[in-house]
PDB file of C-alpha atoms and ligand atoms in Angstrom:
ATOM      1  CA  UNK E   1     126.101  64.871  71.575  1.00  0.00           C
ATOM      2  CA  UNK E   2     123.163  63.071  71.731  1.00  0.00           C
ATOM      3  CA  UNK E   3     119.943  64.172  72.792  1.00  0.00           C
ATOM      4  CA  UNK E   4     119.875  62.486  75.769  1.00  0.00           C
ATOM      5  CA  UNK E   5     123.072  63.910  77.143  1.00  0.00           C
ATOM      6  CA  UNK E   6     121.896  67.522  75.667  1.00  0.00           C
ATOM      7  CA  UNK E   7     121.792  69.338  79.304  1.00  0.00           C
ATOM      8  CA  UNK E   8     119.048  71.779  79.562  1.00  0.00           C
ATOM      9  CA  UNK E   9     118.187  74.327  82.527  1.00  0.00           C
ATOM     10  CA  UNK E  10     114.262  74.475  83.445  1.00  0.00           C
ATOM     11  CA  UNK E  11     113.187  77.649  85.552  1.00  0.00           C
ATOM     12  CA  UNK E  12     110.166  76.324  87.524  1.00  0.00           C
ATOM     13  CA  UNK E  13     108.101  77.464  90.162  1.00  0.00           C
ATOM     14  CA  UNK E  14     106.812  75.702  93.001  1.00  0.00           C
ATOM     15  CA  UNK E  15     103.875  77.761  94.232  1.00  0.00           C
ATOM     16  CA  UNK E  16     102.635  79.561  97.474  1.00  0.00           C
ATOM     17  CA  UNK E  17     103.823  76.377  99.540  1.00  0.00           C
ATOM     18  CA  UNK E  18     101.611  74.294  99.459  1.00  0.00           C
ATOM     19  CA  UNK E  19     102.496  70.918  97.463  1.00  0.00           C
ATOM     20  CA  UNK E  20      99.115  70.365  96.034  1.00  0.00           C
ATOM     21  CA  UNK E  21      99.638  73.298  93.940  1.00  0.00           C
ATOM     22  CA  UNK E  22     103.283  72.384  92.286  1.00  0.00           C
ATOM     23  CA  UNK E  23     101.809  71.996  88.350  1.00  0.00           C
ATOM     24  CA  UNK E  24     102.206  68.214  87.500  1.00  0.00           C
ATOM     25  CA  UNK E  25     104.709  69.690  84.852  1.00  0.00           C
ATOM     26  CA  UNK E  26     107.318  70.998  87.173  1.00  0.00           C
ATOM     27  CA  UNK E  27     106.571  67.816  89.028  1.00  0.00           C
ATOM     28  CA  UNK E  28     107.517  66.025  85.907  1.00  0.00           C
ATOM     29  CA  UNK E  29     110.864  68.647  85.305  1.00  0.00           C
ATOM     30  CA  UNK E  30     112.262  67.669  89.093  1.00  0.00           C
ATOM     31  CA  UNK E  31     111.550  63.606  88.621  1.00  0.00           C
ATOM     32  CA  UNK E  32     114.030  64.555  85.518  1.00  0.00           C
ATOM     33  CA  UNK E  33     116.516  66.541  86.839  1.00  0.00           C
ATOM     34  CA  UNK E  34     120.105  65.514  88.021  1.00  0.00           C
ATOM     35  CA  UNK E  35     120.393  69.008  89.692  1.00  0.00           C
ATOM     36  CA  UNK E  36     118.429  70.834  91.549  1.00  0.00           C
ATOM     37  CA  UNK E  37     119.539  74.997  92.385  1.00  0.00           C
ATOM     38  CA  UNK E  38     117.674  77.504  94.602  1.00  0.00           C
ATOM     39  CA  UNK E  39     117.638  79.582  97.530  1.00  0.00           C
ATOM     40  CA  UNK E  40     118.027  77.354 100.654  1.00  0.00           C
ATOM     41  CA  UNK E  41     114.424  77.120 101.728  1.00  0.00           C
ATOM     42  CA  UNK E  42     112.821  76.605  97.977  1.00  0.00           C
ATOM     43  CA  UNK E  43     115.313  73.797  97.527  1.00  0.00           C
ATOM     44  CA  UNK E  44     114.314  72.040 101.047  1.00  0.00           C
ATOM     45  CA  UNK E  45     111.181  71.165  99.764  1.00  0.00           C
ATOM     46  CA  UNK E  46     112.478  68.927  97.565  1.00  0.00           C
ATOM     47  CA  UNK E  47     113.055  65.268  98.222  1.00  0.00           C
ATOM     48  CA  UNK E  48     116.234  63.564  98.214  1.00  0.00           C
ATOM     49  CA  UNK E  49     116.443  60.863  95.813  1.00  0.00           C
ATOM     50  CA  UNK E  50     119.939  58.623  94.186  1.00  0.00           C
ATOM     51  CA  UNK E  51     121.084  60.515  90.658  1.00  0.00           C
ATOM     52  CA  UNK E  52     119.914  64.103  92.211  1.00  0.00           C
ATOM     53  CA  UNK E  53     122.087  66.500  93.908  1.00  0.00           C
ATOM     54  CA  UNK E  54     120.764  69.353  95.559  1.00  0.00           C
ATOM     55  CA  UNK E  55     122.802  73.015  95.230  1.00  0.00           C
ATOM     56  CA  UNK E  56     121.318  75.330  98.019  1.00  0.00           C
ATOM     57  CA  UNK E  57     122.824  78.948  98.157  1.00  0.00           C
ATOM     58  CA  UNK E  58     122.000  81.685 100.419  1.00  0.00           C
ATOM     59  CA  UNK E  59     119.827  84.780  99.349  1.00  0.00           C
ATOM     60  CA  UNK E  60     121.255  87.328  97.165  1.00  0.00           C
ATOM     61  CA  UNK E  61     123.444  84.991  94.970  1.00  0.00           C
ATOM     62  CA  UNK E  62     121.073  85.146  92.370  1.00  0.00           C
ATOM     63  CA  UNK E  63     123.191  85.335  89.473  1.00  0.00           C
ATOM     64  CA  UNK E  64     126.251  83.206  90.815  1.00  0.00           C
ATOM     65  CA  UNK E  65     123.320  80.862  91.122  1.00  0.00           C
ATOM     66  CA  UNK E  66     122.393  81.419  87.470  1.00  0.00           C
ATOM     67  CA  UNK E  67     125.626  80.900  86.577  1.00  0.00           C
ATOM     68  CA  UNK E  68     126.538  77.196  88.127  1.00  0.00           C
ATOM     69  CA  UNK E  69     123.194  76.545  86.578  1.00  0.00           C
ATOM     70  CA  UNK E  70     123.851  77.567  83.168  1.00  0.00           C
ATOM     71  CA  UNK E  71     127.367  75.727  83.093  1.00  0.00           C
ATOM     72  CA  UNK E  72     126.104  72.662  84.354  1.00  0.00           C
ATOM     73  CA  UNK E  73     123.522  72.349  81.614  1.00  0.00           C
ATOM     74  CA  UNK E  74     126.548  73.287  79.241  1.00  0.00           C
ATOM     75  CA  UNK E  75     128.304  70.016  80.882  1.00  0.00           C
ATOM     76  CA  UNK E  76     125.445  67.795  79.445  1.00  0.00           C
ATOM     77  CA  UNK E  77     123.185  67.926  83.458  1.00  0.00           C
ATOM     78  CA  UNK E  78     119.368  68.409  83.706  1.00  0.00           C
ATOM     79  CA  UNK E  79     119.295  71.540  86.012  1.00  0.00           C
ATOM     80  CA  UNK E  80     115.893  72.375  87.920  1.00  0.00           C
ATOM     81  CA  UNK E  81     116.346  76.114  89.013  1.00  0.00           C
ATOM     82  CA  UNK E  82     113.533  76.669  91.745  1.00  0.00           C
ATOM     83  CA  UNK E  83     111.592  79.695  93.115  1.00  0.00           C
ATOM     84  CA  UNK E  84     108.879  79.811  95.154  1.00  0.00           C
ATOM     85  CA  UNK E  85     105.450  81.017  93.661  1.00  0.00           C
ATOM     86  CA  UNK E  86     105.886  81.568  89.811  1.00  0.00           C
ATOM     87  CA  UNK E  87     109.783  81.944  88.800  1.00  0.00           C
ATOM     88  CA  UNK E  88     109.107  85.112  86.892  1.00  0.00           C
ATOM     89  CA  UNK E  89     107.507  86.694  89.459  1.00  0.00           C
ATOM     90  CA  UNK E  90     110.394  88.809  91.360  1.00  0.00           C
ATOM     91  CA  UNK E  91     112.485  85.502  91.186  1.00  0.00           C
ATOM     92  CA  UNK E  92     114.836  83.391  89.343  1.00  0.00           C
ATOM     93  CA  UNK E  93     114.149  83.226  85.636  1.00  0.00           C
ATOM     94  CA  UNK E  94     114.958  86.908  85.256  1.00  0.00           C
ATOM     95  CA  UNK E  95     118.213  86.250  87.054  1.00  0.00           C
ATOM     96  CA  UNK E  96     118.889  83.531  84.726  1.00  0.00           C
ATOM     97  CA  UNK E  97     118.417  85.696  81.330  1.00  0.00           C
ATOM     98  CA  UNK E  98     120.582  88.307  82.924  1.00  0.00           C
ATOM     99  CA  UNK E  99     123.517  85.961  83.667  1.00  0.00           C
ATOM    100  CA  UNK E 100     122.955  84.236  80.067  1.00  0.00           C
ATOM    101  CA  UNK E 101     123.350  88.360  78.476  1.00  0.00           C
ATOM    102  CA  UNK E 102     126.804  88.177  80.349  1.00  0.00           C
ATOM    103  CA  UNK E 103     127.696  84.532  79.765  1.00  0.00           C
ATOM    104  CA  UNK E 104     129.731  82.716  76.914  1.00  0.00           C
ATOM    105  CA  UNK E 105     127.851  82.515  73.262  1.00  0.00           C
ATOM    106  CA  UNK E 106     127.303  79.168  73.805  1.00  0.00           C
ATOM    107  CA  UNK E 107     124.855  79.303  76.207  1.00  0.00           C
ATOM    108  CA  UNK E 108     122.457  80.443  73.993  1.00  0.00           C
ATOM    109  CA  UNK E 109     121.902  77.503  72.282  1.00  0.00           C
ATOM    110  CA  UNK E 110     120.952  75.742  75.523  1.00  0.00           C
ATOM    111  CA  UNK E 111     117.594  74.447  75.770  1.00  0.00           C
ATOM    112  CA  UNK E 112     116.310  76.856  78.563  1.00  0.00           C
ATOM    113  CA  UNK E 113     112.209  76.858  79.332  1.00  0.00           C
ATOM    114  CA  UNK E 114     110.479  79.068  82.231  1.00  0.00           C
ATOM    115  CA  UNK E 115     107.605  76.898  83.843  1.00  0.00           C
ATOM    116  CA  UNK E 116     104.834  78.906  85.775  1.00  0.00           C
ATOM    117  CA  UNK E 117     103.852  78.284  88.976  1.00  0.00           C
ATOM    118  CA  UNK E 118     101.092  80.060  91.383  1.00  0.00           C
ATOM    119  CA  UNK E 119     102.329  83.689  92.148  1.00  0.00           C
ATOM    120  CA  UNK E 120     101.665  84.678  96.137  1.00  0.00           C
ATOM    121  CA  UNK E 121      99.858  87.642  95.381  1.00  0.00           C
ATOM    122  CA  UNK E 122      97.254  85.583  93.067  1.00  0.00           C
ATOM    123  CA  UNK E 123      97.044  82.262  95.561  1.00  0.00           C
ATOM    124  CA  UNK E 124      96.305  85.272  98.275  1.00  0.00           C
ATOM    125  CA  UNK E 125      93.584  86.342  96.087  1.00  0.00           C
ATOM    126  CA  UNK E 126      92.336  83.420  95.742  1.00  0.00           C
ATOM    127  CA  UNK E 127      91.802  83.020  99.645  1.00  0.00           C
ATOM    128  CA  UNK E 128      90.598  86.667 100.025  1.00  0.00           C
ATOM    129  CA  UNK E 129      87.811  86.456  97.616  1.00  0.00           C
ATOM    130  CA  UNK E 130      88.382  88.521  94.360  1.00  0.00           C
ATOM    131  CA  UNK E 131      90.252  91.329  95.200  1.00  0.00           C
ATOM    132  CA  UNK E 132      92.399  91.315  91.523  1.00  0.00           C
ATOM    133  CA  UNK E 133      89.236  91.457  89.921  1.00  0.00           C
ATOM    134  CA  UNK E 134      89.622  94.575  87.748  1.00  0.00           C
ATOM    135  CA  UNK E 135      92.899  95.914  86.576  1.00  0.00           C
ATOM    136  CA  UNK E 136      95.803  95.492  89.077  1.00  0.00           C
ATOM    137  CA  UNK E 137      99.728  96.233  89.973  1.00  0.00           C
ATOM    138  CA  UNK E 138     102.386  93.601  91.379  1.00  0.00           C
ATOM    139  CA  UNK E 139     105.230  95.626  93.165  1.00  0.00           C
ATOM    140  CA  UNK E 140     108.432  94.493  95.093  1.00  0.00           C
ATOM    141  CA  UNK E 141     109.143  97.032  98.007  1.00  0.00           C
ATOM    142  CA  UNK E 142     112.321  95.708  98.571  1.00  0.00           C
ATOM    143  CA  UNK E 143     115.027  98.480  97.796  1.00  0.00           C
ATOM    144  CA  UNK E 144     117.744  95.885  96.843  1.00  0.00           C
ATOM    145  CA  UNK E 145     117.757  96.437  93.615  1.00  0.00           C
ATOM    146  CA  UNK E 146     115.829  99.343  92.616  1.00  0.00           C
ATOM    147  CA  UNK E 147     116.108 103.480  94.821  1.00  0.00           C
ATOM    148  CA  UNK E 148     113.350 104.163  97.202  1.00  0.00           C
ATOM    149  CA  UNK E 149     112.587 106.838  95.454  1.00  0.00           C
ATOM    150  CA  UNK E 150     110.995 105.085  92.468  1.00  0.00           C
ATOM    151  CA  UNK E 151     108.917 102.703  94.663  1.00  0.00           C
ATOM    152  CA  UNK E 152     107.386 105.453  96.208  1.00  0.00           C
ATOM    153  CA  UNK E 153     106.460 106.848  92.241  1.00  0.00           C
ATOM    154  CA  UNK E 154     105.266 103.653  91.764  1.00  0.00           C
ATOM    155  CA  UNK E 155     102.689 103.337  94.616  1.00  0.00           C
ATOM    156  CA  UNK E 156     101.359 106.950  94.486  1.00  0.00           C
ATOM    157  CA  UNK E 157     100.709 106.475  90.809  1.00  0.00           C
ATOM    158  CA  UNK E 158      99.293 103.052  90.297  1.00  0.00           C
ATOM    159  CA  UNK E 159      97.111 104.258  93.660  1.00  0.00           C
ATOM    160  CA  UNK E 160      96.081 107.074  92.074  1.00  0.00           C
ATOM    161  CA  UNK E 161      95.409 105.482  88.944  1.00  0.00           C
ATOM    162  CA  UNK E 162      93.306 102.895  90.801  1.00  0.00           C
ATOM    163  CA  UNK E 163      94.938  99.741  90.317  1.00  0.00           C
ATOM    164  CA  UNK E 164      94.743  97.102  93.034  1.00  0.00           C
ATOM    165  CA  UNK E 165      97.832  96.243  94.290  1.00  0.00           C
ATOM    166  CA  UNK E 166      99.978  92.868  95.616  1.00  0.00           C
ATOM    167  CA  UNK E 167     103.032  93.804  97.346  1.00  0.00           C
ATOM    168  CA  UNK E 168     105.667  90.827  97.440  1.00  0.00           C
ATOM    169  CA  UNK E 169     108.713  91.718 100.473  1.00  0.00           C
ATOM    170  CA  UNK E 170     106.432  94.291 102.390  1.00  0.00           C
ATOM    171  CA  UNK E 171     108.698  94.837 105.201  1.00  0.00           C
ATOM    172  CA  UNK E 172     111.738  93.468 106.009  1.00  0.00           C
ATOM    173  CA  UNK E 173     114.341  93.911 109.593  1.00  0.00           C
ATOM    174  CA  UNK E 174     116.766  95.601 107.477  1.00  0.00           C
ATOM    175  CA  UNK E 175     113.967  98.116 106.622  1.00  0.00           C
ATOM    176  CA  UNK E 176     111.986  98.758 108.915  1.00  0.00           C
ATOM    177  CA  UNK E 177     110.422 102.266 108.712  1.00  0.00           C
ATOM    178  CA  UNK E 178     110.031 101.748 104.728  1.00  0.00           C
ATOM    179  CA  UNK E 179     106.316  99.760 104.928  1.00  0.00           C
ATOM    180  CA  UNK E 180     104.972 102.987 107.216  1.00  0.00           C
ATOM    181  CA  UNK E 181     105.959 105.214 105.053  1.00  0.00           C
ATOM    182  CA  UNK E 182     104.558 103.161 102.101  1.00  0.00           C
ATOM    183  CA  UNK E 183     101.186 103.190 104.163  1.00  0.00           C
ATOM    184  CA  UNK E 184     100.939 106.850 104.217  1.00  0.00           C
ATOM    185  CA  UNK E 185     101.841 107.455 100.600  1.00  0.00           C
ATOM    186  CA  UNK E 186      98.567 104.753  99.658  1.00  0.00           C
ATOM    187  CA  UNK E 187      96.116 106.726 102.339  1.00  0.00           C
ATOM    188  CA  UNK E 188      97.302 110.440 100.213  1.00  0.00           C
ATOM    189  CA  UNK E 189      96.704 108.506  96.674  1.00  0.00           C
ATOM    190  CA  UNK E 190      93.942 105.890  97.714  1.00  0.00           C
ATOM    191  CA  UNK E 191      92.123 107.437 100.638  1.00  0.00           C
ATOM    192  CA  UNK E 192      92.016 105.652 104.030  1.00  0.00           C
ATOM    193  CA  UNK E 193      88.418 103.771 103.601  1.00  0.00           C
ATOM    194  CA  UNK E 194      90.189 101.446 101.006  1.00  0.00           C
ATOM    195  CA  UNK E 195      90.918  97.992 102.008  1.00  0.00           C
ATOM    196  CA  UNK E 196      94.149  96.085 102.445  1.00  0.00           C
ATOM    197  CA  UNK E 197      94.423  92.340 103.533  1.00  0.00           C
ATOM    198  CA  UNK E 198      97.832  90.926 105.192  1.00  0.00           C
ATOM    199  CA  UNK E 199      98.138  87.173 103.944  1.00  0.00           C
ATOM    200  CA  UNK E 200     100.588  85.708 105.493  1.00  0.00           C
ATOM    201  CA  UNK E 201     101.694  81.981 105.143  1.00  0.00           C
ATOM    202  CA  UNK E 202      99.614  81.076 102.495  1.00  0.00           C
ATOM    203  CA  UNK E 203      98.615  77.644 101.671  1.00  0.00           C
ATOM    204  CA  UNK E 204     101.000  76.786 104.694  1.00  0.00           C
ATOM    205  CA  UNK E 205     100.623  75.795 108.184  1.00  0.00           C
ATOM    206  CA  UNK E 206      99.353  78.513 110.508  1.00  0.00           C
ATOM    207  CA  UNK E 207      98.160  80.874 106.931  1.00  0.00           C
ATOM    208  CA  UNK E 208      96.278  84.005 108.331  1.00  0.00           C
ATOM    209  CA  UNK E 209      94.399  86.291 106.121  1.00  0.00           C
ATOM    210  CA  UNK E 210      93.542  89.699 107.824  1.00  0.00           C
ATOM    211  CA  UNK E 211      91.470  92.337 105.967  1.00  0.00           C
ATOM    212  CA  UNK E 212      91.506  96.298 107.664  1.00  0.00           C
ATOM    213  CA  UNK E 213      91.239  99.872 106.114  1.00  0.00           C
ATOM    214  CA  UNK E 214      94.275 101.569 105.091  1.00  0.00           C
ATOM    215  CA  UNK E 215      93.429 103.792 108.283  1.00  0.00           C
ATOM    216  CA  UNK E 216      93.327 101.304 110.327  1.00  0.00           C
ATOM    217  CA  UNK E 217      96.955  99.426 109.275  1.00  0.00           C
ATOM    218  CA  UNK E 218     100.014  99.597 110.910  1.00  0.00           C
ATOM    219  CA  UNK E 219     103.497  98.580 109.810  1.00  0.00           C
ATOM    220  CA  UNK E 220     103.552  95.457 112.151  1.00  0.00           C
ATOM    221  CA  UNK E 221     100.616  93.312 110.380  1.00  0.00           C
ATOM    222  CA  UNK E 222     103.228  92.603 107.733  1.00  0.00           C
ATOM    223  CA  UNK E 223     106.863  91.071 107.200  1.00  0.00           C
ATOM    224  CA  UNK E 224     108.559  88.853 104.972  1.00  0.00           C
ATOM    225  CA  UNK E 225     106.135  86.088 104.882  1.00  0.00           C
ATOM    226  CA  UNK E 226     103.011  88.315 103.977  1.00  0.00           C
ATOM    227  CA  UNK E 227     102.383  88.973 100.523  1.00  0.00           C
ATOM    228  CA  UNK E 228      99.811  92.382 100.857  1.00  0.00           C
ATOM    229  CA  UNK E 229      97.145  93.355  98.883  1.00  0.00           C
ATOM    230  CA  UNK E 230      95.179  96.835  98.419  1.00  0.00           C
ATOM    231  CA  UNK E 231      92.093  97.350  96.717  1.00  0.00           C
ATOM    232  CA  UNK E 232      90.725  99.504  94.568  1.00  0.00           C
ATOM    233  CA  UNK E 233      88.004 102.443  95.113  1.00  0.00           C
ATOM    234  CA  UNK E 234      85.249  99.703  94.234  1.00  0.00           C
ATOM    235  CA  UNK E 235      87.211  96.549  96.630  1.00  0.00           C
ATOM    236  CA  UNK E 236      84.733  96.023  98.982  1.00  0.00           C
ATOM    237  CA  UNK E 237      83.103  92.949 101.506  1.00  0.00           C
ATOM    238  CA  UNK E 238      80.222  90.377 100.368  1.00  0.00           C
ATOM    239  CA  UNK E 239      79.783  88.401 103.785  1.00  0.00           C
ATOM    240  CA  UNK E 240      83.459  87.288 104.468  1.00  0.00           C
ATOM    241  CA  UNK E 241      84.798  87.656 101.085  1.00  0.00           C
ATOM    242  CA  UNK E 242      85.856  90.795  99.742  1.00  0.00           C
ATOM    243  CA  UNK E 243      86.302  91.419  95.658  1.00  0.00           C
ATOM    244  CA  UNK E 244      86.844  93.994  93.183  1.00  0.00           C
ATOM    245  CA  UNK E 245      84.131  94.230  90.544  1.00  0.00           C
ATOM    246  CA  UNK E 246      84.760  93.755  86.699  1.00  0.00           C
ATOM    247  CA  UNK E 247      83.679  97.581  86.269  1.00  0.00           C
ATOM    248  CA  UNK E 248      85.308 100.681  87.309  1.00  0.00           C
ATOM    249  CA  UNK E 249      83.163 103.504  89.103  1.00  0.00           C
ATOM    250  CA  UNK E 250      85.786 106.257  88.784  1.00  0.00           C
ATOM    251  CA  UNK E 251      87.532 107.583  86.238  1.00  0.00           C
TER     252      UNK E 251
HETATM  253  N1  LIG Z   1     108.383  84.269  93.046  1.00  0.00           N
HETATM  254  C1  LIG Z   1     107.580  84.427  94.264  1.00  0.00           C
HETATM  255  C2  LIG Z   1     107.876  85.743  94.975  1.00  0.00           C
HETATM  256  C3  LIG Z   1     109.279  85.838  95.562  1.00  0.00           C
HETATM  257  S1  LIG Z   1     109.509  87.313  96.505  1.00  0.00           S
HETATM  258  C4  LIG Z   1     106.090  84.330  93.885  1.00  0.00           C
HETATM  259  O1  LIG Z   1     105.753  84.359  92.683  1.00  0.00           O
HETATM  260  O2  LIG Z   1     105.251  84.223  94.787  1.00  0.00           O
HETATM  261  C5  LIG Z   1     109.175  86.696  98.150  1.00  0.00           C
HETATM  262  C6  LIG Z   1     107.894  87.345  98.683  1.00  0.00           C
HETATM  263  O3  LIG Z   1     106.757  86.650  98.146  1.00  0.00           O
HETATM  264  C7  LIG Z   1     107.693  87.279 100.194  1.00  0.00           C
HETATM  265  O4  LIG Z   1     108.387  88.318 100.865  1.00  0.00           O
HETATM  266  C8  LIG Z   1     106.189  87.450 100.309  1.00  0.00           C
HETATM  267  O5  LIG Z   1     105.828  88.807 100.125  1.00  0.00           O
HETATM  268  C9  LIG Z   1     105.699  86.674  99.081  1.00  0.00           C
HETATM  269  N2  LIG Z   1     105.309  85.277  99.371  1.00  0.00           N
HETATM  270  C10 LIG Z   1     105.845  84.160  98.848  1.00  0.00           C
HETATM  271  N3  LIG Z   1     105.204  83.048  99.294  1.00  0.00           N
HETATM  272  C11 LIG Z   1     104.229  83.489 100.119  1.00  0.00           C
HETATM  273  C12 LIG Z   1     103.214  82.832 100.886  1.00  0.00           C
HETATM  274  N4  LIG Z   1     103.075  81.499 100.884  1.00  0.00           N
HETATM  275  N5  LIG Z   1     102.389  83.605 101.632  1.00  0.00           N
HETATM  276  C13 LIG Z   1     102.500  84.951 101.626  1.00  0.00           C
HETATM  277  N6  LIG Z   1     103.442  85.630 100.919  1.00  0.00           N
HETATM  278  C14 LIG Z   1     104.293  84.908 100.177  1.00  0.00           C
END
C-alpha cells in the first residue's frame, strides 16, 4: 500500500458552533476526508461535496460509531470523526481508543491523530469574562455512564476544595430532578453567595449568558444546550464581566 491509499481516522473537533472558530487544521482534515462520522447534528454542519460521504448515527452509538470508523480507515478511507467543542472533551476520541482496546491488532498501526477544538465550558468563559481564571474542574452530570453517586463526590469535593467548575449535560428530560439536587450539594460545599452563569447556545444564534448566586438558581435556567459554570470563593463582577483572580484567598 501506498501512502496515498494508507487510510487514517482523524478525531477533530469543531468548536462551540460557531464556524469561525473550527481551527484551519480540522478545516484542512474535512477538505481531505472521504468520510465523515458523528452524531447527527455535529455531522450536519458539514457541507456536502462529490468524493465525501457523510455517516450520521444517533446518540449513544458511540463505539459502533468508533468502530465503522476504525474499519474504514483499515479499508484504505480518510475518516473525519466529529464532535462538537474539543473531541476529548466528554466526546469521541475517548470512544475511539476504547473501541481500538477491543478491536483487531491491526488497528493499531493505523495512523490515528486527535485534533483540538474549543471546549464549551472554555468558549463560555470566554464570553463570561474570566471565570476559569485560577484552578478549575470540568464535570459531565450525565449518569450514562458513570452512578450518581460519584457525581455527587465529585461536586461536594472539588466545591469544597474551591475549584471553579464547567458542567457539560447539566440537565437533561430523562433526568430531571438530578440538576436540583446538584444545586443544593454546591450551596452545602460552596456557600450560596457564589456565582454561577447559565450559557446557553454559545457562539450560536439566540446565545444567552445569565450570571445569578447559587441561592438564587433554579433547576430550569439550564438544559442540554447550557454548558454551566460556578465560581470560586474569589469569582466575582468587574462592571459586566465577572472573573476569578490568579490568587487564592482561602485555603
Ligand atoms: N465535546 C464537547 C462536549 C460534548 S457534551 C465540548 O468540548 O464542548 C455536550 C454538552 O456540551 C452539552 O450538553 C452542553 O452542556 C455543552 N455544550 C456544547 N456546545 C455548547 C454550546 N455551544 N453552548 C453551551 N453549551 C454547549
Amino acid at each position: 500500500m501506498t501512502q496515498t491509499d494508507a487510510g487514517w481516522v482523524k478525531i477533530v473537533g469543531l468548536g462551540p458552533g460557531n464556524e469561525t472558530m473550527v481551527t484551519v487544521q480540522v478545516q484542512d482534515v474535512l477538505a481531505e476526508a472521504t468520510d465523515v462520522v458523528g452524531y447527527i447534528p455535529y455531522v450536519k454542519r458539514i457541507p456536502e461535496r462529490p468524493g465525501l460521504t457523510l455517516h450520521a448515527t444517533d446518540n449513544r452509538v458511540e463505539i459502533e460509531r468508533a468502530t465503522h470508523a476504525l474499519e474504514m480507515a483499515a479499508a484504505g478511507q480518510r475518516v473525519a470523526v466529529v464532535s462538537s467543542g474539543d473531541p476529548g472533551v466528554f466526546a469521541m476520541a475517548s470512544a475511539v481508543f476504547e473501541a481500538l482496546e477491543v478491536g483487531k491488532p491491526d488497528w493499531l498501526d493505523l495512523d490515528i491523530q486527535v485534533l483540538p477544538g474549543i471546549t464549551a465550558m472554555l468558549a463560555a468563559s470566554a464570553r463570561i469574562g474570566a471565570p476559569m481564571g485560577h484552578d478549575f474542574a470540568a464535570i459531565n452530570l450525565s449518569d450514562n455512564l458513570k452512578p450518581w453517586s460519584l457525581i455527587e463526590k465529585r461536586l461536594r469535593l472539588a466545591g469544597e476544595a474551591g475549584f471553579a467548575m464547567g458542567f457539560y449535560n447539566p440537565r437533561s428530560k430523562s433526568r430531571p430532578h438530578q440538576f436540583g439536587r446538584a444545586l443544593e450539594i454546591l450551596r452545602e460545599a460552596c456557600g450560596g453567595d457564589t456565582l454561577i452563569s447559565f450559557a446557553r447556545d454559545v457562539s450560536k444564534p439566540g446565545e444567552t449568558i445569565t450570571t445569578v448566586t447559587l441561592n438564587e438558581a433554579t433547576p430550569a435556567m439550564a438544559d442540554m444546550r447550557t454548558v454551566v459554570i460556578v465560581g470560586n470563593a474569589d469569582t466575582r463582577r468587574v462592571g459586566r464581566h465577572v472573573y476569578t483572580p490568579r490568587y487564592a484567598t482561602e485555603g
